[in-house]
PDB file of C-alpha atoms in Angstrom:
ATOM      1  CA  THR A   1       8.075  19.563  49.138  1.00  0.00           C
ATOM      2  CA  LYS A   2       4.380  19.215  47.775  1.00  0.00           C
ATOM      3  CA  SER A   3       4.855  21.974  45.108  1.00  0.00           C
ATOM      4  CA  LYS A   4       8.028  20.444  43.619  1.00  0.00           C
ATOM      5  CA  ALA A   5       6.355  16.975  43.588  1.00  0.00           C
ATOM      6  CA  MET A   6       3.077  18.585  42.061  1.00  0.00           C
ATOM      7  CA  LYS A   7       5.424  20.400  39.405  1.00  0.00           C
ATOM      8  CA  LYS A   8       7.108  17.133  38.476  1.00  0.00           C
ATOM      9  CA  LEU A   9       3.901  15.382  38.279  1.00  0.00           C
ATOM     10  CA  LEU A  10       2.330  17.999  35.807  1.00  0.00           C
ATOM     11  CA  LEU A  11       5.592  18.064  33.712  1.00  0.00           C
ATOM     12  CA  PHE A  12       5.137  14.271  33.535  1.00  0.00           C
ATOM     13  CA  VAL A  13       1.386  14.432  32.535  1.00  0.00           C
ATOM     14  CA  PHE A  14       2.184  17.087  29.827  1.00  0.00           C
ATOM     15  CA  ALA A  15       5.214  15.003  28.500  1.00  0.00           C
ATOM     16  CA  ALA A  16       3.054  12.056  28.355  1.00  0.00           C
ATOM     17  CA  LEU A  17       0.269  13.971  26.700  1.00  0.00           C
ATOM     18  CA  PHE A  18       2.775  15.510  23.998  1.00  0.00           C
ATOM     19  CA  MET A  19       4.112  11.934  23.119  1.00  0.00           C
ATOM     20  CA  THR A  20       0.826  10.491  22.765  1.00  0.00           C
ATOM     21  CA  SER A  21      -0.286  13.251  20.322  1.00  0.00           C
ATOM     22  CA  CYS A  22       2.830  12.807  18.343  1.00  0.00           C
ATOM     23  CA  ASN A  23       2.311   8.948  18.085  1.00  0.00           C
ATOM     24  CA  LYS A  24      -1.270   9.479  17.019  1.00  0.00           C
ATOM     25  CA  THR A  25      -2.876   6.616  15.101  1.00  0.00           C
ATOM     26  CA  THR A  26      -5.204   7.604  12.304  1.00  0.00           C
ATOM     27  CA  VAL A  27      -8.271   5.434  11.247  1.00  0.00           C
ATOM     28  CA  VAL A  28      -8.886   5.445   7.710  1.00  0.00           C
ATOM     29  CA  SER A  29     -11.316   3.486   5.388  1.00  0.00           C
ATOM     30  CA  VAL A  30     -10.155   1.682   2.285  1.00  0.00           C
ATOM     31  CA  GLU A  31     -11.714   4.662   0.434  1.00  0.00           C
ATOM     32  CA  GLU A  32     -10.158   7.381   2.352  1.00  0.00           C
ATOM     33  CA  PHE A  33      -6.715   5.687   2.065  1.00  0.00           C
ATOM     34  CA  ALA A  34      -6.718   6.422  -1.827  1.00  0.00           C
ATOM     35  CA  THR A  35      -6.997  10.215  -1.212  1.00  0.00           C
ATOM     36  CA  LYS A  36      -5.125  10.498   2.155  1.00  0.00           C
ATOM     37  CA  ALA A  37      -2.213   8.318   1.873  1.00  0.00           C
ATOM     38  CA  GLY A  38       0.286  11.051   0.640  1.00  0.00           C
ATOM     39  CA  ASP A  39      -0.468  13.031   3.808  1.00  0.00           C
ATOM     40  CA  LEU A  40      -0.099  10.045   6.152  1.00  0.00           C
ATOM     41  CA  VAL A  41       3.262   8.880   5.006  1.00  0.00           C
ATOM     42  CA  ASP A  42       5.428   7.604   7.932  1.00  0.00           C
ATOM     43  CA  GLN A  43       2.184   7.921  10.134  1.00  0.00           C
ATOM     44  CA  THR A  44       0.580   4.934  11.968  1.00  0.00           C
ATOM     45  CA  VAL A  45      -2.953   4.069  10.669  1.00  0.00           C
ATOM     46  CA  ILE A  46      -5.651   1.448  11.214  1.00  0.00           C
ATOM     47  CA  VAL A  47      -7.461   0.141   8.124  1.00  0.00           C
ATOM     48  CA  GLU A  48     -10.146  -2.299   8.168  1.00  0.00           C
ATOM     49  CA  GLY A  49     -11.240  -4.128   4.958  1.00  0.00           C
ATOM     50  CA  VAL A  50     -11.977  -7.440   3.402  1.00  0.00           C
ATOM     51  CA  ALA A  51      -8.934  -9.546   2.170  1.00  0.00           C
ATOM     52  CA  LYS A  52      -9.718  -9.448  -1.417  1.00  0.00           C
ATOM     53  CA  HIS A  53      -6.288 -11.132  -2.334  1.00  0.00           C
ATOM     54  CA  ILE A  54      -3.246 -12.453  -0.685  1.00  0.00           C
ATOM     55  CA  CYS A  55      -0.274 -12.926  -2.849  1.00  0.00           C
ATOM     56  CA  SER A  56       0.152 -16.582  -3.485  1.00  0.00           C
ATOM     57  CA  ASN A  57       3.921 -16.441  -3.973  1.00  0.00           C
ATOM     58  CA  SER A  58       4.981 -15.292  -0.686  1.00  0.00           C
ATOM     59  CA  GLY A  59       1.810 -14.467   1.346  1.00  0.00           C
ATOM     60  CA  ARG A  60       3.416 -11.138   2.518  1.00  0.00           C
ATOM     61  CA  LYS A  61       1.077  -8.946   0.409  1.00  0.00           C
ATOM     62  CA  LEU A  62      -2.478  -8.403   1.293  1.00  0.00           C
ATOM     63  CA  PHE A  63      -4.947  -6.330  -0.656  1.00  0.00           C
ATOM     64  CA  LEU A  64      -7.874  -4.837   1.417  1.00  0.00           C
ATOM     65  CA  SER A  65     -11.079  -3.781  -0.112  1.00  0.00           C
ATOM     66  CA  THR A  66     -14.569  -2.709   0.679  1.00  0.00           C
ATOM     67  CA  PRO A  67     -17.169  -5.078  -1.018  1.00  0.00           C
ATOM     68  CA  GLY A  68     -18.780  -3.251  -4.038  1.00  0.00           C
ATOM     69  CA  LYS A  69     -15.953  -0.749  -4.375  1.00  0.00           C
ATOM     70  CA  GLU A  70     -12.880  -0.608  -6.555  1.00  0.00           C
ATOM     71  CA  GLN A  71     -10.439   0.972  -4.296  1.00  0.00           C
ATOM     72  CA  LEU A  72      -7.779  -1.298  -2.628  1.00  0.00           C
ATOM     73  CA  VAL A  73      -5.176  -0.876  -0.010  1.00  0.00           C
ATOM     74  CA  THR A  74      -1.985  -2.850  -0.419  1.00  0.00           C
ATOM     75  CA  VAL A  75      -0.525  -4.098   3.078  1.00  0.00           C
ATOM     76  CA  PHE A  76       2.928  -5.563   3.271  1.00  0.00           C
ATOM     77  CA  THR A  77       3.928  -7.808   6.397  1.00  0.00           C
ATOM     78  CA  GLY A  78       6.323  -6.056   8.793  1.00  0.00           C
ATOM     79  CA  GLU A  79       9.829  -7.153   9.342  1.00  0.00           C
ATOM     80  CA  GLY A  80       9.916 -10.455  11.322  1.00  0.00           C
ATOM     81  CA  MET A  81       6.008 -11.076  10.755  1.00  0.00           C
ATOM     82  CA  ASP A  82       4.809 -14.448   9.507  1.00  0.00           C
ATOM     83  CA  PRO A  83       2.916 -14.268   6.135  1.00  0.00           C
ATOM     84  CA  PHE A  84      -0.854 -13.658   5.941  1.00  0.00           C
ATOM     85  CA  ASP A  85      -2.717 -16.882   6.058  1.00  0.00           C
ATOM     86  CA  ARG A  86      -4.172 -17.342   2.314  1.00  0.00           C
ATOM     87  CA  THR A  87      -7.062 -19.193   3.683  1.00  0.00           C
ATOM     88  CA  THR A  88      -8.377 -15.962   5.283  1.00  0.00           C
ATOM     89  CA  THR A  89      -9.076 -14.446   1.766  1.00  0.00           C
ATOM     90  CA  GLY A  90     -12.653 -13.008   2.059  1.00  0.00           C
ATOM     91  CA  LYS A  91     -12.343 -12.356   5.781  1.00  0.00           C
ATOM     92  CA  THR A  92     -12.333  -8.920   7.293  1.00  0.00           C
ATOM     93  CA  TYR A  93      -8.874  -7.684   8.521  1.00  0.00           C
ATOM     94  CA  LYS A  94      -8.058  -4.891  10.923  1.00  0.00           C
ATOM     95  CA  VAL A  95      -4.468  -3.850  10.140  1.00  0.00           C
ATOM     96  CA  THR A  96      -2.281  -1.420  12.039  1.00  0.00           C
ATOM     97  CA  GLY A  97       0.843  -0.025  10.386  1.00  0.00           C
ATOM     98  CA  LYS A  98       2.893   2.731   8.958  1.00  0.00           C
ATOM     99  CA  VAL A  99       1.928   4.321   5.434  1.00  0.00           C
ATOM    100  CA  ALA A 100       4.927   4.159   3.189  1.00  0.00           C
ATOM    101  CA  ILE A 101       5.558   5.050  -0.523  1.00  0.00           C
ATOM    102  CA  THR A 102       5.903   1.771  -2.616  1.00  0.00           C
ATOM    103  CA  VAL A 103       7.001   3.366  -5.911  1.00  0.00           C
ATOM    104  CA  THR A 104       6.825   6.729  -7.647  1.00  0.00           C
ATOM    105  CA  ILE A 105       6.111   6.049 -11.472  1.00  0.00           C
ATOM    106  CA  ASP A 106       7.360   8.832 -13.651  1.00  0.00           C
ATOM    107  CA  GLU A 107       8.467   8.874 -17.340  1.00  0.00           C
ATOM    108  CA  ALA A 108      12.119   8.021 -16.408  1.00  0.00           C
ATOM    109  CA  TYR A 109      11.082   4.901 -14.406  1.00  0.00           C
ATOM    110  CA  LEU A 110       8.940   3.830 -17.380  1.00  0.00           C
ATOM    111  CA  ASN A 111      11.727   4.312 -19.765  1.00  0.00           C
ATOM    112  CA  GLU A 112      14.115   2.426 -17.723  1.00  0.00           C
ATOM    113  CA  TRP A 113      11.599  -0.324 -17.240  1.00  0.00           C
ATOM    114  CA  GLU A 114      10.649  -0.367 -20.954  1.00  0.00           C
ATOM    115  CA  GLN A 115      14.592  -0.747 -21.761  1.00  0.00           C
ATOM    116  CA  GLU A 116      14.845  -3.534 -19.297  1.00  0.00           C
ATOM    117  CA  VAL A 117      11.951  -5.474 -20.862  1.00  0.00           C
ATOM    118  CA  ARG A 118      13.152  -4.730 -24.416  1.00  0.00           C
ATOM    119  CA  GLU A 119      16.617  -6.131 -23.665  1.00  0.00           C
ATOM    120  CA  SER A 120      15.546  -9.292 -21.764  1.00  0.00           C
ATOM    121  CA  GLY A 121      12.147  -9.988 -23.067  1.00  0.00           C
ATOM    122  CA  LEU A 122       9.498 -11.469 -20.899  1.00  0.00           C
ATOM    123  CA  LYS A 123      11.127 -13.496 -18.236  1.00  0.00           C
ATOM    124  CA  GLU A 124      10.048 -17.061 -17.585  1.00  0.00           C
ATOM    125  CA  GLY A 125       7.461 -17.333 -14.923  1.00  0.00           C
ATOM    126  CA  THR A 126       6.571 -13.587 -15.113  1.00  0.00           C
ATOM    127  CA  HIS A 127       3.051 -13.244 -13.424  1.00  0.00           C
ATOM    128  CA  ILE A 128       1.189 -10.011 -13.810  1.00  0.00           C
ATOM    129  CA  CYS A 129      -1.207  -9.750 -10.824  1.00  0.00           C
ATOM    130  CA  GLU A 130      -4.597  -8.375 -11.732  1.00  0.00           C
ATOM    131  CA  THR A 131      -5.168  -7.309  -8.251  1.00  0.00           C
ATOM    132  CA  GLU A 132      -1.954  -5.411  -8.086  1.00  0.00           C
ATOM    133  CA  GLN A 133      -2.894  -3.622 -11.156  1.00  0.00           C
ATOM    134  CA  GLN A 134      -6.242  -2.794  -9.699  1.00  0.00           C
ATOM    135  CA  ALA A 135      -4.525  -1.307  -6.629  1.00  0.00           C
ATOM    136  CA  ALA A 136      -2.335   0.674  -8.973  1.00  0.00           C
ATOM    137  CA  GLY A 137      -5.458   2.040 -10.633  1.00  0.00           C
ATOM    138  CA  ILE A 138      -4.599   0.680 -14.158  1.00  0.00           C
ATOM    139  CA  ASP A 139      -6.576  -1.404 -16.552  1.00  0.00           C
ATOM    140  CA  LEU A 140      -4.803  -3.824 -18.621  1.00  0.00           C
ATOM    141  CA  LYS A 141      -6.615  -4.550 -21.850  1.00  0.00           C
ATOM    142  CA  GLU A 142      -6.473  -7.992 -23.175  1.00  0.00           C
ATOM    143  CA  ASN A 143      -4.037  -8.240 -25.922  1.00  0.00           C
ATOM    144  CA  LEU A 144      -2.481 -11.739 -26.348  1.00  0.00           C
ATOM    145  CA  ASP A 145       0.107 -10.559 -28.793  1.00  0.00           C
ATOM    146  CA  GLU A 146       1.677  -8.071 -26.422  1.00  0.00           C
ATOM    147  CA  ASN A 147       4.014  -8.545 -23.580  1.00  0.00           C
ATOM    148  CA  PRO A 148       2.163  -8.128 -20.450  1.00  0.00           C
ATOM    149  CA  GLN A 149       4.889  -5.824 -19.020  1.00  0.00           C
ATOM    150  CA  MET A 150       4.691  -3.694 -22.037  1.00  0.00           C
ATOM    151  CA  GLN A 151       1.026  -3.464 -21.616  1.00  0.00           C
ATOM    152  CA  GLN A 152       1.481  -2.426 -18.000  1.00  0.00           C
ATOM    153  CA  ILE A 153       4.134   0.261 -19.117  1.00  0.00           C
ATOM    154  CA  LYS A 154       1.443   1.555 -21.620  1.00  0.00           C
ATOM    155  CA  ALA A 155      -1.301   1.518 -19.152  1.00  0.00           C
ATOM    156  CA  TYR A 156       0.863   3.675 -16.623  1.00  0.00           C
ATOM    157  CA  ARG A 157       1.786   6.128 -19.432  1.00  0.00           C
ATOM    158  CA  GLU A 158      -1.972   6.447 -20.141  1.00  0.00           C
ATOM    159  CA  LYS A 159      -2.688   7.170 -16.461  1.00  0.00           C
ATOM    160  CA  ILE A 160       0.079   9.813 -16.229  1.00  0.00           C
ATOM    161  CA  ALA A 161      -1.215  11.564 -19.251  1.00  0.00           C
ATOM    162  CA  GLN A 162      -4.752  11.637 -17.616  1.00  0.00           C
ATOM    163  CA  ASN A 163      -3.242  13.064 -14.528  1.00  0.00           C
ATOM    164  CA  GLY A 164      -1.680  15.886 -16.465  1.00  0.00           C
ATOM    165  CA  GLY A 165       1.703  14.479 -16.661  1.00  0.00           C
ATOM    166  CA  LYS A 166       2.058  14.188 -12.755  1.00  0.00           C
ATOM    167  CA  PRO A 167       3.938  10.946 -11.630  1.00  0.00           C
ATOM    168  CA  ILE A 168       1.835   7.969 -10.088  1.00  0.00           C
ATOM    169  CA  VAL A 169       2.654   7.473  -6.450  1.00  0.00           C
ATOM    170  CA  GLN A 170       1.786   4.051  -4.963  1.00  0.00           C
ATOM    171  CA  TYR A 171       1.275   3.774  -1.322  1.00  0.00           C
ATOM    172  CA  HIS A 172       1.077   0.847   1.134  1.00  0.00           C
ATOM    173  CA  VAL A 173       0.721   0.059   4.739  1.00  0.00           C
ATOM    174  CA  GLU A 174       3.808  -1.668   6.395  1.00  0.00           C
ATOM    175  CA  CYS A 175       1.951  -3.762   8.855  1.00  0.00           C
ATOM    176  CA  SER A 176       3.005  -3.960  12.499  1.00  0.00           C
ATOM    177  CA  GLU A 177      -0.144  -5.961  13.731  1.00  0.00           C
ATOM    178  CA  PHE A 178      -3.358  -7.119  12.465  1.00  0.00           C
ATOM    179  CA  GLU A 179      -6.316  -9.337  13.475  1.00  0.00           C
ATOM    180  CA  VAL A 180      -8.895 -11.171  11.507  1.00  0.00           C
ATOM    181  CA  VAL A 181     -12.043  -9.866  12.869  1.00  0.00           C
ATOM    182  CA  GLU A 182     -14.552 -12.287  10.832  1.00  0.00           C
TER     183      GLU A 182
END
């Protein structure tokens, strides 16, 4: 009958609306990501920004910025995706993906890392990426006598102290799709 068909249609429409609202995609700016990422973990976001740096080792890590601003968003290629094209550094990207926790840095984490560095020393070929440090919000001072990994540890400890002892949580976007818009 018509009323049963209408009820089924209404039920279908409500179910579709409910599913759409659950799978909502949030558009965030690079600046907003810094303050909202913790509330967006496991949610899909769209972030648009300029490719400040693409990892030269693998091409699987992209840092988005807004010109003239310090904040960065770290983006990793999703499973099965090709690396980002390093020749597109400086171009504007529109990235869609899920927000995830990269790492939580607390005193226990730093103690373990420091012990590792003290036992093994600076590993041959170790490279400290300045852009990655900027994304983490730490500033490495130039000290050629000190192991760069120990400089990082010290900088993280300083930042934790500035945050009243709260751990540093770093977030990234696990990219599911992207486009280079200019």
